[in-house]
Amino acid sequence: MTVDDTGSGAGEDGRGNLPAADPGEPGEDPHPLALRLEQLILGAERRYTPFQAARSAGVSMELASRFWRAMGFADIGQARALTEADVLALRRLAGLVEAGLLSEAMAVQVARSTGQTTARLAEWQIDSFLEGLTEPPEPGMTRTEVTYPIVELLLPELEEFLVYVWRRQLAASAGRVVQAADDEEMVDRRLAVCFADLVGFTRLTRRMEEEELGELVEAFETTSADLVAARGGRLIKTLGDEVLYAADDAGTAADIALLLVETMSNDETMPELRVGMAFGTVTTRMGDVFGTTVNLASRLTSIAPRDAVLVDSAFAEELIRTGDAPSSEAEAAEEAAAAEKEGEEPPKYRFALQPMWQRPVRGLGVVEPWLLTRRGDPDD
């Protein structure tokens, strides 16, 4: 819903807050229902051109354009398509900059991260959720006739739920930040990073019908997201046949990885899974993770055996340091024998590590992968 700085219309591409019909094109009017839905959802009528909205908010056109583009809204030239809500959003962002709470670059990042996240959410709700609810309940009724009242009923409930989830996630994230050891760790942190990848997915796309493939991907993503959340990890993103998650400690990440393999292998409809994990410094930006540790985890995934988990040497060392795994099975056997001789309980390890052959990995040199397995029940 942005403008170009010259005032020429670039046209609507189906994204952003405008109806499908571009109000900036001469001779074309928005679909009546689309306009009514927009007014219902935004809570205001169209009143301003982009120039008028920027002026009312006390923001330069250049900055307004940067904010709107960051939020993911298409250029609309100087069509009268903006509302009081658009003016208020500009004022708030600009006010944060003027008060010194955010730099201009950070305000743009806030706009971009919020726009990208909510755009995906809105697309999902329309494509999957709302589409199913607006099936005509009676013969002769059109979807158009039932869409408006359904949206009217759902809107306040979904809005409150969205704010609740956001506050919960914000509280959890803020808690992790304040527990960081120092200021540098708030941005560049030591994390366990994991990729889990479905084996042979490309072949499946050629054999399965689109609907079947969509159901498989949804089941994989849903199962993975639930397991990651339940065990204390953080899902970073899903890529259809692959998920990326992180955890603050290696033990949690290892537990999730093995549980993913165990769960998927017990589902006959699912392909085999391979998992790669690394532990080390990770840079976080806009909810994503970057750096050598992430790259190494990805490379380990590509060489992992089917239904198995590979970890790097730093990950293995961390499990040994925290007492989650012995340095070797021989050491575990010696400890058990010594404890039995003294009439004591032997150490209980959650995981076992088996060193694999060192091998060169593209872009990262020679690495020493370790095969991770579980010792005992996952709920012990």
Short mmCIF file of C-alpha atoms in Angstrom, two decimals:
data_model
loop_
_atom_site.label_atom_id
_atom_site.label_comp_id
_atom_site.label_asym_id
_atom_site.label_seq_id
_atom_site.Cartn_x
_atom_site.Cartn_y
_atom_site.Cartn_z
CA MET A 1 0.00 0.00 0.00
CA THR A 2 2.91 2.31 -0.61
CA VAL A 3 3.58 5.00 -3.10
CA ASP A 4 6.37 5.69 -5.48
CA ASP A 5 8.10 8.98 -4.82
CA THR A 6 7.20 10.35 -8.25
CA GLY A 7 3.48 9.79 -7.67
CA SER A 8 3.02 7.40 -10.59
CA GLY A 9 0.88 4.31 -9.89
CA ALA A 10 2.62 0.95 -9.98
CA GLY A 11 -0.58 -1.07 -9.72
CA GLU A 12 -1.78 -3.59 -7.14
CA ASP A 13 -0.29 -7.07 -7.21
CA GLY A 14 -2.83 -8.73 -4.95
CA ARG A 15 -0.80 -8.10 -1.77
CA GLY A 16 -1.23 -5.44 0.87
CA ASN A 17 -4.48 -3.92 2.12
CA LEU A 18 -6.09 -2.96 -1.16
CA PRO A 19 -8.92 -4.82 -2.90
CA ALA A 20 -8.04 -6.95 -5.91
CA ALA A 21 -9.22 -4.24 -8.30
CA ASP A 22 -6.64 -1.44 -8.35
CA PRO A 23 -8.21 1.87 -7.30
CA GLY A 24 -5.31 3.67 -8.96
CA GLU A 25 -6.32 2.58 -12.45
CA PRO A 26 -8.65 5.05 -14.16
CA GLY A 27 -12.13 3.77 -14.91
CA GLU A 28 -11.93 0.84 -12.47
CA ASP A 29 -13.73 0.68 -9.14
CA PRO A 30 -13.09 -1.82 -6.34
CA HIS A 31 -15.48 -4.75 -6.05
CA PRO A 32 -18.32 -3.57 -3.77
CA LEU A 33 -17.92 -6.46 -1.32
CA ALA A 34 -14.14 -6.05 -1.29
CA LEU A 35 -14.58 -2.39 -0.36
CA ARG A 36 -17.12 -3.22 2.37
CA LEU A 37 -14.79 -5.90 3.78
CA GLU A 38 -11.90 -3.46 3.78
CA GLN A 39 -13.92 -0.86 5.67
CA LEU A 40 -15.06 -3.51 8.16
CA ILE A 41 -11.53 -4.83 8.78
CA LEU A 42 -9.78 -1.45 8.87
CA GLY A 43 -12.58 0.27 10.73
CA ALA A 44 -12.41 3.37 8.53
CA GLU A 45 -13.18 4.62 5.06
CA ARG A 46 -10.68 5.67 2.44
CA ARG A 47 -9.93 9.35 2.80
CA TYR A 48 -6.33 10.11 1.92
CA THR A 49 -3.92 9.91 -0.94
CA PRO A 50 -0.44 8.76 0.16
CA PHE A 51 0.78 12.37 0.01
CA GLN A 52 -2.12 13.58 2.18
CA ALA A 53 -1.57 10.74 4.68
CA ALA A 54 2.12 11.54 5.01
CA ARG A 55 1.39 15.24 5.46
CA SER A 56 -1.31 14.55 8.09
CA ALA A 57 1.10 12.32 9.98
CA GLY A 58 3.85 14.95 9.82
CA VAL A 59 6.16 12.55 7.96
CA SER A 60 8.09 13.14 4.76
CA MET A 61 6.93 11.29 1.66
CA GLU A 62 10.31 9.59 1.47
CA LEU A 63 10.04 8.17 4.99
CA ALA A 64 6.38 7.24 4.53
CA SER A 65 7.30 5.33 1.37
CA ARG A 66 10.07 3.48 3.22
CA PHE A 67 7.69 2.48 6.01
CA TRP A 68 4.92 1.33 3.67
CA ARG A 69 7.25 -0.64 1.43
CA ALA A 70 8.84 -2.25 4.50
CA MET A 71 5.37 -3.35 5.60
CA GLY A 72 4.95 -5.04 2.20
CA PHE A 73 2.30 -2.79 0.68
CA ALA A 74 2.25 -2.19 -3.08
CA ASP A 75 2.71 1.22 -4.71
CA ILE A 76 -0.62 2.92 -5.48
CA GLY A 77 0.51 6.22 -6.94
CA GLN A 78 -1.70 8.99 -5.54
CA ALA A 79 -5.00 7.11 -5.33
CA ARG A 80 -7.32 8.07 -2.46
CA ALA A 81 -7.04 4.71 -0.69
CA LEU A 82 -5.67 5.35 2.80
CA THR A 83 -7.46 5.72 6.11
CA GLU A 84 -7.01 7.29 9.53
CA ALA A 85 -5.39 4.02 10.64
CA ASP A 86 -2.63 4.49 8.04
CA VAL A 87 -2.01 8.03 9.30
CA LEU A 88 -1.89 6.83 12.91
CA ALA A 89 0.58 4.04 12.05
CA LEU A 90 2.91 6.57 10.40
CA ARG A 91 2.67 8.88 13.41
CA ARG A 92 3.51 6.06 15.80
CA LEU A 93 6.56 4.88 13.90
CA ALA A 94 7.82 8.43 13.32
CA GLY A 95 7.12 9.27 16.99
CA LEU A 96 9.31 6.39 18.16
CA VAL A 97 12.13 7.77 16.02
CA GLU A 98 11.62 11.37 17.17
CA ALA A 99 11.60 10.27 20.83
CA GLY A 100 14.92 8.51 20.34
CA LEU A 101 13.46 5.10 21.25
CA LEU A 102 14.24 3.71 17.80
CA SER A 103 16.62 4.74 15.06
CA GLU A 104 15.07 5.27 11.64
CA ALA A 105 16.72 2.08 10.40
CA MET A 106 15.33 0.13 13.35
CA ALA A 107 11.83 1.55 12.79
CA VAL A 108 11.99 0.31 9.20
CA GLN A 109 13.06 -3.10 10.50
CA VAL A 110 10.10 -3.14 12.88
CA ALA A 111 7.80 -2.35 9.96
CA ARG A 112 9.39 -5.04 7.78
CA SER A 113 9.37 -7.82 10.37
CA THR A 114 5.77 -7.07 11.36
CA GLY A 115 4.65 -6.85 7.74
CA GLN A 116 6.31 -10.10 6.69
CA THR A 117 4.99 -12.05 9.66
CA THR A 118 1.41 -10.81 9.48
CA ALA A 119 1.27 -11.10 5.68
CA ARG A 120 1.93 -14.82 5.94
CA LEU A 121 -0.62 -15.15 8.74
CA ALA A 122 -3.28 -13.27 6.76
CA GLU A 123 -2.64 -15.38 3.64
CA TRP A 124 -3.00 -18.57 5.64
CA GLN A 125 -6.21 -17.43 7.31
CA ILE A 126 -7.82 -16.50 4.01
CA ASP A 127 -6.57 -19.51 2.03
CA SER A 128 -7.26 -22.18 4.61
CA PHE A 129 -9.38 -20.95 7.47
CA LEU A 130 -11.78 -18.38 6.06
CA GLU A 131 -12.23 -20.22 2.76
CA GLY A 132 -13.57 -23.27 4.55
CA LEU A 133 -15.92 -21.28 6.78
CA THR A 134 -17.48 -19.37 3.90
CA GLU A 135 -18.74 -22.40 2.00
CA PRO A 136 -22.41 -21.58 1.27
CA PRO A 137 -24.50 -23.25 4.00
CA GLU A 138 -27.59 -23.57 1.81
CA PRO A 139 -28.17 -24.24 -1.90
CA GLY A 140 -28.60 -21.04 -3.84
CA MET A 141 -26.46 -18.91 -1.52
CA THR A 142 -23.19 -17.52 -2.79
CA ARG A 143 -19.93 -17.28 -0.89
CA THR A 144 -20.20 -13.52 -1.27
CA GLU A 145 -23.40 -13.52 0.78
CA VAL A 146 -21.87 -15.31 3.75
CA THR A 147 -18.34 -13.84 3.77
CA TYR A 148 -19.18 -10.45 5.30
CA PRO A 149 -21.15 -11.70 8.35
CA ILE A 150 -18.53 -14.41 9.04
CA VAL A 151 -15.71 -11.86 8.99
CA GLU A 152 -17.77 -9.51 11.16
CA LEU A 153 -18.17 -12.22 13.80
CA LEU A 154 -14.58 -13.52 13.68
CA LEU A 155 -12.66 -10.26 13.47
CA PRO A 156 -12.77 -9.13 17.14
CA GLU A 157 -12.06 -12.66 18.43
CA LEU A 158 -9.11 -13.24 16.10
CA GLU A 159 -7.72 -9.79 16.87
CA GLU A 160 -7.75 -10.41 20.62
CA PHE A 161 -6.22 -13.85 20.16
CA LEU A 162 -3.45 -12.43 17.95
CA VAL A 163 -2.54 -9.84 20.58
CA TYR A 164 -2.58 -12.50 23.32
CA VAL A 165 -0.20 -14.81 21.42
CA TRP A 166 2.08 -11.89 20.50
CA ARG A 167 2.31 -10.77 24.13
CA ARG A 168 3.07 -14.32 25.25
CA GLN A 169 5.83 -14.71 22.65
CA LEU A 170 7.21 -11.25 23.46
CA ALA A 171 7.38 -12.11 27.15
CA ALA A 172 9.25 -15.35 26.42
CA SER A 173 11.70 -13.62 24.09
CA ALA A 174 12.30 -10.75 26.53
CA GLY A 175 12.98 -13.28 29.27
CA ARG A 176 15.65 -14.98 27.17
CA VAL A 177 17.31 -11.64 26.44
CA VAL A 178 17.56 -10.48 30.05
CA GLN A 179 19.06 -13.82 31.05
CA ALA A 180 21.86 -13.42 28.50
CA ALA A 181 25.32 -13.38 30.05
CA ASP A 182 26.29 -10.05 28.47
CA ASP A 183 25.17 -7.50 25.89
CA GLU A 184 26.95 -9.23 23.01
CA GLU A 185 25.16 -12.49 23.76
CA MET A 186 21.83 -10.74 23.18
CA VAL A 187 22.61 -10.60 19.44
CA ASP A 188 25.35 -13.19 18.90
CA ARG A 189 24.31 -16.08 21.10
CA ARG A 190 25.45 -19.67 21.60
CA LEU A 191 22.61 -21.88 20.47
CA ALA A 192 21.93 -25.38 19.26
CA VAL A 193 20.65 -25.22 15.68
CA CYS A 194 18.90 -28.09 13.93
CA PHE A 195 17.64 -28.87 10.42
CA ALA A 196 15.26 -31.80 9.89
CA ASP A 197 14.74 -32.81 6.27
CA LEU A 198 12.34 -35.25 4.60
CA VAL A 199 14.21 -37.75 2.41
CA GLY A 200 13.23 -38.04 -1.26
CA PHE A 201 10.76 -35.15 -1.20
CA THR A 202 11.55 -34.08 -4.77
CA ARG A 203 10.60 -37.55 -6.05
CA LEU A 204 7.40 -37.40 -4.04
CA THR A 205 6.37 -34.16 -5.72
CA ARG A 206 6.42 -35.98 -9.07
CA ARG A 207 4.38 -38.95 -7.85
CA MET A 208 1.76 -37.45 -5.54
CA GLU A 209 -1.29 -35.38 -6.35
CA GLU A 210 -1.09 -31.75 -5.24
CA GLU A 211 -3.71 -32.21 -2.53
CA GLU A 212 -1.92 -35.28 -1.11
CA LEU A 213 1.39 -33.46 -1.16
CA GLY A 214 -0.14 -30.47 0.61
CA GLU A 215 -1.57 -32.73 3.32
CA LEU A 216 1.81 -34.44 3.83
CA VAL A 217 3.64 -31.14 4.14
CA GLU A 218 1.03 -29.77 6.54
CA ALA A 219 1.24 -32.92 8.69
CA PHE A 220 5.05 -32.73 8.78
CA GLU A 221 5.11 -29.04 9.65
CA THR A 222 2.36 -29.36 12.26
CA THR A 223 3.93 -32.38 13.97
CA SER A 224 7.37 -30.77 13.95
CA ALA A 225 6.09 -27.44 15.30
CA ASP A 226 4.18 -29.17 18.11
CA LEU A 227 7.15 -31.31 19.16
CA VAL A 228 9.59 -28.40 19.06
CA ALA A 229 7.32 -26.18 21.15
CA ALA A 230 6.39 -28.90 23.65
CA ARG A 231 10.04 -29.76 24.38
CA GLY A 232 11.19 -26.17 24.79
CA GLY A 233 12.72 -25.37 21.41
CA ARG A 234 11.90 -22.51 19.05
CA LEU A 235 10.74 -23.12 15.51
CA ILE A 236 12.60 -20.70 13.26
CA LYS A 237 10.96 -21.56 9.94
CA THR A 238 9.49 -24.29 7.79
CA LEU A 239 10.47 -24.87 4.18
CA GLY A 240 7.97 -27.49 3.04
CA ASP A 241 10.20 -30.56 3.31
CA GLU A 242 12.48 -29.07 5.98
CA VAL A 243 12.18 -27.42 9.37
CA LEU A 244 14.72 -25.29 11.19
CA TYR A 245 14.62 -24.90 14.96
CA ALA A 246 16.92 -23.71 17.72
CA ALA A 247 17.29 -24.35 21.42
CA ASP A 248 19.26 -22.68 24.19
CA ASP A 249 20.97 -25.91 25.21
CA ALA A 250 22.24 -28.96 23.36
CA GLY A 251 20.28 -31.44 25.49
CA THR A 252 16.94 -29.91 24.55
CA ALA A 253 17.83 -29.81 20.86
CA ALA A 254 19.02 -33.43 20.94
CA ASP A 255 15.84 -34.62 22.63
CA ILE A 256 13.68 -32.87 20.01
CA ALA A 257 15.73 -34.22 17.09
CA LEU A 258 15.48 -37.83 18.24
CA LEU A 259 11.79 -37.43 19.05
CA LEU A 260 11.19 -36.12 15.52
CA VAL A 261 12.89 -39.17 14.01
CA GLU A 262 11.03 -41.55 16.34
CA THR A 263 7.66 -39.93 15.64
CA MET A 264 8.06 -39.77 11.86
CA SER A 265 9.39 -43.34 11.60
CA ASN A 266 6.24 -44.57 13.35
CA ASP A 267 4.04 -42.89 10.72
CA GLU A 268 3.80 -45.03 7.57
CA THR A 269 2.59 -42.06 5.52
CA MET A 270 5.78 -40.09 6.20
CA PRO A 271 9.08 -40.35 4.30
CA GLU A 272 12.27 -41.03 6.21
CA LEU A 273 13.90 -38.14 8.04
CA ARG A 274 17.49 -37.00 8.39
CA VAL A 275 18.68 -34.46 10.91
CA GLY A 276 21.80 -32.33 11.30
CA MET A 277 22.70 -30.21 14.34
CA ALA A 278 25.49 -27.87 15.38
CA PHE A 279 26.24 -25.85 18.50
CA GLY A 280 27.93 -22.47 18.59
CA THR A 281 27.62 -18.73 18.09
CA VAL A 282 24.57 -17.72 16.08
CA THR A 283 23.51 -14.29 14.84
CA THR A 284 19.79 -13.62 15.14
CA ARG A 285 17.98 -11.14 12.91
CA MET A 286 14.22 -10.63 12.49
CA GLY A 287 13.44 -14.04 13.97
CA ASP A 288 15.90 -15.88 11.71
CA VAL A 289 19.36 -17.28 12.47
CA PHE A 290 22.60 -16.90 10.52
CA GLY A 291 26.26 -17.83 10.69
CA THR A 292 28.72 -20.67 10.40
CA THR A 293 26.89 -22.76 13.01
CA VAL A 294 23.70 -22.64 10.93
CA ASN A 295 25.58 -23.50 7.73
CA LEU A 296 27.27 -26.45 9.43
CA ALA A 297 23.96 -27.83 10.69
CA SER A 298 22.58 -27.62 7.15
CA ARG A 299 25.59 -29.44 5.69
CA LEU A 300 25.38 -32.19 8.31
CA THR A 301 21.74 -32.72 7.38
CA SER A 302 22.70 -33.36 3.76
CA ILE A 303 25.13 -36.15 4.74
CA ALA A 304 23.12 -37.68 7.60
CA PRO A 305 21.94 -41.30 7.21
CA ARG A 306 18.21 -41.89 6.86
CA ASP A 307 16.26 -41.74 10.13
CA ALA A 308 19.40 -40.63 11.95
CA VAL A 309 20.85 -37.55 13.64
CA LEU A 310 24.34 -36.16 13.04
CA VAL A 311 25.90 -33.49 15.28
CA ASP A 312 29.16 -31.56 15.05
CA SER A 313 32.05 -31.90 17.50
CA ALA A 314 31.06 -28.74 19.42
CA PHE A 315 27.57 -30.16 19.95
CA ALA A 316 29.04 -33.47 21.15
CA GLU A 317 31.40 -31.67 23.54
CA GLU A 318 28.50 -29.67 24.97
CA LEU A 319 26.49 -32.84 25.67
CA ILE A 320 29.53 -34.37 27.39
CA ARG A 321 30.17 -31.19 29.40
CA THR A 322 26.60 -31.04 30.70
CA GLY A 323 26.55 -34.75 31.61
CA ASP A 324 23.92 -35.63 29.00
CA ALA A 325 26.26 -38.06 27.22
CA PRO A 326 29.46 -39.96 28.08
CA SER A 327 32.60 -39.22 26.14
CA SER A 328 32.57 -42.87 25.03
CA GLU A 329 30.72 -46.10 25.68
CA ALA A 330 33.90 -47.51 27.23
CA GLU A 331 33.89 -44.70 29.79
CA ALA A 332 30.20 -45.28 30.53
CA ALA A 333 30.89 -48.99 31.11
CA GLU A 334 33.80 -48.21 33.43
CA GLU A 335 31.68 -45.76 35.43
CA ALA A 336 28.87 -48.30 35.72
CA ALA A 337 31.29 -51.00 36.93
CA ALA A 338 32.87 -48.67 39.48
CA ALA A 339 29.47 -47.58 40.79
CA GLU A 340 28.30 -51.18 41.10
CA LYS A 341 31.43 -52.08 43.03
CA GLU A 342 30.77 -49.22 45.46
CA GLY A 343 27.08 -50.08 45.71
CA GLU A 344 26.08 -46.78 44.13
CA GLU A 345 23.85 -45.76 41.26
CA PRO A 346 25.80 -45.38 37.98
CA PRO A 347 25.55 -42.08 36.10
CA LYS A 348 22.43 -41.80 33.95
CA TYR A 349 23.12 -40.48 30.49
CA ARG A 350 20.32 -39.41 28.16
CA PHE A 351 22.26 -39.77 24.91
CA ALA A 352 25.03 -41.76 23.27
CA LEU A 353 27.59 -40.42 20.79
CA GLN A 354 29.42 -42.41 18.14
CA PRO A 355 32.25 -40.70 16.23
CA MET A 356 32.01 -40.98 12.43
CA TRP A 357 34.70 -40.64 9.79
CA GLN A 358 36.00 -37.13 9.32
CA ARG A 359 35.04 -35.70 5.96
CA PRO A 360 35.36 -32.47 3.99
CA VAL A 361 32.24 -30.34 3.89
CA ARG A 362 31.80 -27.77 1.15
CA GLY A 363 32.71 -24.28 2.37
CA LEU A 364 33.54 -25.42 5.92
CA GLY A 365 36.62 -27.60 5.58
CA VAL A 366 36.99 -30.96 7.34
CA VAL A 367 34.39 -31.75 10.02
CA GLU A 368 34.01 -34.63 12.47
CA PRO A 369 30.36 -35.68 12.65
CA TRP A 370 28.99 -37.70 15.54
CA LEU A 371 26.01 -40.03 15.36
CA LEU A 372 23.55 -39.19 18.13
CA THR A 373 21.30 -41.86 19.62
CA ARG A 374 19.14 -42.10 22.72
CA ARG A 375 19.89 -44.03 25.91
CA GLY A 376 16.71 -45.01 27.74
CA ASP A 377 13.17 -43.73 27.41
CA PRO A 378 12.65 -40.19 25.98
CA ASP A 379 10.56 -39.22 29.04
CA ASP A 380 13.14 -40.38 31.59
#
